[in-house]
Amino acid sequence: MFVVNGSHGYDYWDQTHGMTSYLSMILYELTIRKKLTQKQLVDLTDLPKQSINKGIKQLIESGYLSMTVDPQDKRVRFCELTPTGEKFAHEKLHSLFEIEDKTAKKLGKEKMKQLTALNEEWSNTFWHFLTEERSN
């Protein structure tokens, strides 16, 4: 349940900053990765496709996001923040990035490496047992 406990902090941050979790996650991922497909956003955030699509639509309507078609595969559409969207995301997410940076600095490089490794091990082991349970 430690993974859930950490996510409560992000939920609380969303609430106190007037954001829905799907909007903050879309903005977060596009701020870091710049250009993603809708499917990549779904995969990275583990949010339902409907939530991602709803957030994308809201961001497009606000002028914060643009979509482009992949020239090599017309079925694929890329999401990118507009310059206005980048400014909006920076203003909205600045305090979150600061909190994450302070937390990482307090833990230190070695603990952050351990945390990453343990989180990955936890996730892989959890999925193994979940898959095993489903096959029974």
PDB file of C-alpha atoms in Angstrom:
ATOM      1  CA  MET A   1       0.000   0.000   0.000  1.00  0.00           C
ATOM      2  CA  PHE A   2       3.030   2.319   0.097  1.00  0.00           C
ATOM      3  CA  VAL A   3       2.488   3.077  -3.587  1.00  0.00           C
ATOM      4  CA  VAL A   4      -1.078   4.188  -2.844  1.00  0.00           C
ATOM      5  CA  ASN A   5       0.111   6.394   0.022  1.00  0.00           C
ATOM      6  CA  GLY A   6       2.421   8.303  -2.308  1.00  0.00           C
ATOM      7  CA  SER A   7      -0.337   8.871  -4.821  1.00  0.00           C
ATOM      8  CA  HIS A   8      -2.529  10.412  -2.094  1.00  0.00           C
ATOM      9  CA  GLY A   9       0.005  13.235  -1.945  1.00  0.00           C
ATOM     10  CA  TYR A  10      -0.429  13.860  -5.654  1.00  0.00           C
ATOM     11  CA  ASP A  11      -4.221  13.688  -5.305  1.00  0.00           C
ATOM     12  CA  TYR A  12      -4.045  16.248  -2.510  1.00  0.00           C
ATOM     13  CA  TRP A  13      -1.776  18.476  -4.611  1.00  0.00           C
ATOM     14  CA  ASP A  14      -4.285  18.289  -7.487  1.00  0.00           C
ATOM     15  CA  GLN A  15      -7.158  19.258  -5.176  1.00  0.00           C
ATOM     16  CA  THR A  16      -5.325  22.171  -3.572  1.00  0.00           C
ATOM     17  CA  HIS A  17      -4.261  23.519  -6.977  1.00  0.00           C
ATOM     18  CA  GLY A  18      -7.656  23.265  -8.665  1.00  0.00           C
ATOM     19  CA  MET A  19      -6.610  20.499 -11.033  1.00  0.00           C
ATOM     20  CA  THR A  20      -8.135  17.180 -11.946  1.00  0.00           C
ATOM     21  CA  SER A  21      -5.696  14.283 -11.819  1.00  0.00           C
ATOM     22  CA  TYR A  22      -6.077  13.611 -15.541  1.00  0.00           C
ATOM     23  CA  LEU A  23      -5.273  17.221 -16.484  1.00  0.00           C
ATOM     24  CA  SER A  24      -2.268  17.434 -14.195  1.00  0.00           C
ATOM     25  CA  MET A  25      -0.942  14.094 -15.480  1.00  0.00           C
ATOM     26  CA  ILE A  26      -1.366  15.087 -19.136  1.00  0.00           C
ATOM     27  CA  LEU A  27       0.368  18.427 -18.516  1.00  0.00           C
ATOM     28  CA  TYR A  28       3.108  16.724 -16.470  1.00  0.00           C
ATOM     29  CA  GLU A  29       3.892  14.100 -19.114  1.00  0.00           C
ATOM     30  CA  LEU A  30       3.812  16.580 -22.005  1.00  0.00           C
ATOM     31  CA  THR A  31       6.019  19.012 -20.077  1.00  0.00           C
ATOM     32  CA  ILE A  32       8.626  16.293 -19.597  1.00  0.00           C
ATOM     33  CA  ARG A  33       8.323  14.365 -22.871  1.00  0.00           C
ATOM     34  CA  LYS A  34       7.090  17.164 -25.196  1.00  0.00           C
ATOM     35  CA  LYS A  35       5.261  15.033 -27.799  1.00  0.00           C
ATOM     36  CA  LEU A  36       3.140  11.939 -27.106  1.00  0.00           C
ATOM     37  CA  THR A  37       0.335  10.001 -28.726  1.00  0.00           C
ATOM     38  CA  GLN A  38      -2.968   9.541 -26.929  1.00  0.00           C
ATOM     39  CA  LYS A  39      -2.085   5.870 -26.434  1.00  0.00           C
ATOM     40  CA  GLN A  40       1.278   6.764 -24.908  1.00  0.00           C
ATOM     41  CA  LEU A  41      -0.480   9.124 -22.487  1.00  0.00           C
ATOM     42  CA  VAL A  42      -2.871   6.334 -21.478  1.00  0.00           C
ATOM     43  CA  ASP A  43       0.022   3.885 -21.011  1.00  0.00           C
ATOM     44  CA  LEU A  44       2.197   6.324 -19.043  1.00  0.00           C
ATOM     45  CA  THR A  45      -0.544   7.524 -16.705  1.00  0.00           C
ATOM     46  CA  ASP A  46      -2.562   4.316 -16.253  1.00  0.00           C
ATOM     47  CA  LEU A  47      -5.668   6.468 -16.581  1.00  0.00           C
ATOM     48  CA  PRO A  48      -8.714   5.370 -18.577  1.00  0.00           C
ATOM     49  CA  LYS A  49      -8.717   6.352 -22.242  1.00  0.00           C
ATOM     50  CA  GLN A  50     -11.918   8.362 -21.662  1.00  0.00           C
ATOM     51  CA  SER A  51     -10.207  10.510 -18.999  1.00  0.00           C
ATOM     52  CA  ILE A  52      -7.230  11.197 -21.255  1.00  0.00           C
ATOM     53  CA  ASN A  53      -9.511  12.067 -24.181  1.00  0.00           C
ATOM     54  CA  LYS A  54     -11.600  14.352 -21.959  1.00  0.00           C
ATOM     55  CA  GLY A  55      -8.453  16.141 -20.764  1.00  0.00           C
ATOM     56  CA  ILE A  56      -7.101  16.459 -24.297  1.00  0.00           C
ATOM     57  CA  LYS A  57     -10.386  17.962 -25.469  1.00  0.00           C
ATOM     58  CA  GLN A  58     -10.400  20.481 -22.589  1.00  0.00           C
ATOM     59  CA  LEU A  59      -6.798  21.480 -23.269  1.00  0.00           C
ATOM     60  CA  ILE A  60      -7.452  21.887 -27.009  1.00  0.00           C
ATOM     61  CA  GLU A  61     -10.529  24.041 -26.306  1.00  0.00           C
ATOM     62  CA  SER A  62      -8.434  26.228 -23.989  1.00  0.00           C
ATOM     63  CA  GLY A  63      -5.741  26.616 -26.641  1.00  0.00           C
ATOM     64  CA  TYR A  64      -3.164  24.761 -24.537  1.00  0.00           C
ATOM     65  CA  LEU A  65      -2.717  21.677 -26.708  1.00  0.00           C
ATOM     66  CA  SER A  66      -2.470  20.922 -30.402  1.00  0.00           C
ATOM     67  CA  MET A  67      -2.723  17.622 -32.210  1.00  0.00           C
ATOM     68  CA  THR A  68      -0.857  16.609 -35.342  1.00  0.00           C
ATOM     69  CA  VAL A  69      -1.192  13.540 -37.534  1.00  0.00           C
ATOM     70  CA  ASP A  70       1.826  11.258 -37.911  1.00  0.00           C
ATOM     71  CA  PRO A  71       2.855  11.527 -41.589  1.00  0.00           C
ATOM     72  CA  GLN A  72       3.930   7.859 -41.577  1.00  0.00           C
ATOM     73  CA  ASP A  73       0.722   6.532 -39.981  1.00  0.00           C
ATOM     74  CA  LYS A  74      -2.381   8.660 -40.467  1.00  0.00           C
ATOM     75  CA  ARG A  75      -4.133   6.784 -37.620  1.00  0.00           C
ATOM     76  CA  VAL A  76      -1.653   8.132 -35.060  1.00  0.00           C
ATOM     77  CA  ARG A  77      -2.138  11.602 -33.595  1.00  0.00           C
ATOM     78  CA  PHE A  78       0.480  13.400 -31.536  1.00  0.00           C
ATOM     79  CA  CYS A  79      -0.329  15.715 -28.640  1.00  0.00           C
ATOM     80  CA  GLU A  80       1.908  18.710 -27.950  1.00  0.00           C
ATOM     81  CA  LEU A  81       1.527  21.725 -25.726  1.00  0.00           C
ATOM     82  CA  THR A  82       1.176  25.033 -27.536  1.00  0.00           C
ATOM     83  CA  PRO A  83       3.419  27.913 -26.373  1.00  0.00           C
ATOM     84  CA  THR A  84       0.459  29.129 -24.293  1.00  0.00           C
ATOM     85  CA  GLY A  85       0.021  25.590 -22.971  1.00  0.00           C
ATOM     86  CA  GLU A  86       3.694  25.366 -22.015  1.00  0.00           C
ATOM     87  CA  LYS A  87       3.374  28.606 -20.057  1.00  0.00           C
ATOM     88  CA  PHE A  88       0.159  27.389 -18.395  1.00  0.00           C
ATOM     89  CA  ALA A  89       1.727  24.015 -17.513  1.00  0.00           C
ATOM     90  CA  HIS A  90       4.831  25.690 -16.077  1.00  0.00           C
ATOM     91  CA  GLU A  91       2.721  28.021 -13.928  1.00  0.00           C
ATOM     92  CA  LYS A  92       0.474  25.190 -12.737  1.00  0.00           C
ATOM     93  CA  LEU A  93       3.136  22.530 -12.165  1.00  0.00           C
ATOM     94  CA  HIS A  94       5.985  24.695 -10.860  1.00  0.00           C
ATOM     95  CA  SER A  95       5.218  24.031  -7.189  1.00  0.00           C
ATOM     96  CA  LEU A  96       4.819  20.288  -7.826  1.00  0.00           C
ATOM     97  CA  PHE A  97       8.227  20.101  -9.514  1.00  0.00           C
ATOM     98  CA  GLU A  98       9.717  22.045  -6.578  1.00  0.00           C
ATOM     99  CA  ILE A  99       8.223  19.603  -4.055  1.00  0.00           C
ATOM    100  CA  GLU A 100       9.535  16.644  -6.047  1.00  0.00           C
ATOM    101  CA  ASP A 101      13.002  18.227  -6.285  1.00  0.00           C
ATOM    102  CA  LYS A 102      13.114  18.989  -2.544  1.00  0.00           C
ATOM    103  CA  THR A 103      12.005  15.440  -1.754  1.00  0.00           C
ATOM    104  CA  ALA A 104      14.622  13.917  -4.057  1.00  0.00           C
ATOM    105  CA  LYS A 105      17.376  16.133  -2.605  1.00  0.00           C
ATOM    106  CA  LYS A 106      16.393  15.250   0.958  1.00  0.00           C
ATOM    107  CA  LEU A 107      16.457  11.537   0.157  1.00  0.00           C
ATOM    108  CA  GLY A 108      19.725  11.811  -1.739  1.00  0.00           C
ATOM    109  CA  LYS A 109      20.992  10.133  -4.872  1.00  0.00           C
ATOM    110  CA  GLU A 110      21.520   6.673  -3.347  1.00  0.00           C
ATOM    111  CA  LYS A 111      18.058   6.449  -1.770  1.00  0.00           C
ATOM    112  CA  MET A 112      16.488   7.692  -5.008  1.00  0.00           C
ATOM    113  CA  LYS A 113      18.243   4.884  -6.899  1.00  0.00           C
ATOM    114  CA  GLN A 114      17.011   2.390  -4.294  1.00  0.00           C
ATOM    115  CA  LEU A 115      13.498   3.800  -4.467  1.00  0.00           C
ATOM    116  CA  THR A 116      13.439   3.500  -8.243  1.00  0.00           C
ATOM    117  CA  ALA A 117      14.768  -0.060  -8.156  1.00  0.00           C
ATOM    118  CA  LEU A 118      12.369  -1.134  -5.396  1.00  0.00           C
ATOM    119  CA  ASN A 119       9.409   0.495  -7.114  1.00  0.00           C
ATOM    120  CA  GLU A 120      10.243  -1.325 -10.345  1.00  0.00           C
ATOM    121  CA  GLU A 121      10.706  -4.619  -8.481  1.00  0.00           C
ATOM    122  CA  TRP A 122       7.423  -4.072  -6.613  1.00  0.00           C
ATOM    123  CA  SER A 123       5.567  -3.352  -9.842  1.00  0.00           C
ATOM    124  CA  ASN A 124       7.001  -6.359 -11.694  1.00  0.00           C
ATOM    125  CA  THR A 125       6.332  -8.720  -8.775  1.00  0.00           C
ATOM    126  CA  PHE A 126       2.820  -7.371  -8.263  1.00  0.00           C
ATOM    127  CA  TRP A 127       1.992  -7.836 -11.968  1.00  0.00           C
ATOM    128  CA  HIS A 128       3.448 -11.359 -11.877  1.00  0.00           C
ATOM    129  CA  PHE A 129       1.158 -12.396  -9.014  1.00  0.00           C
ATOM    130  CA  LEU A 130      -1.813 -10.561 -10.510  1.00  0.00           C
ATOM    131  CA  THR A 131      -1.331 -12.377 -13.819  1.00  0.00           C
ATOM    132  CA  GLU A 132      -0.920 -15.650 -11.939  1.00  0.00           C
ATOM    133  CA  GLU A 133      -4.184 -15.009 -10.062  1.00  0.00           C
ATOM    134  CA  ARG A 134      -6.045 -14.263 -13.290  1.00  0.00           C
ATOM    135  CA  SER A 135      -4.910 -17.525 -14.878  1.00  0.00           C
ATOM    136  CA  ASN A 136      -6.255 -19.609 -11.957  1.00  0.00           C
TER     137      ASN A 136
END
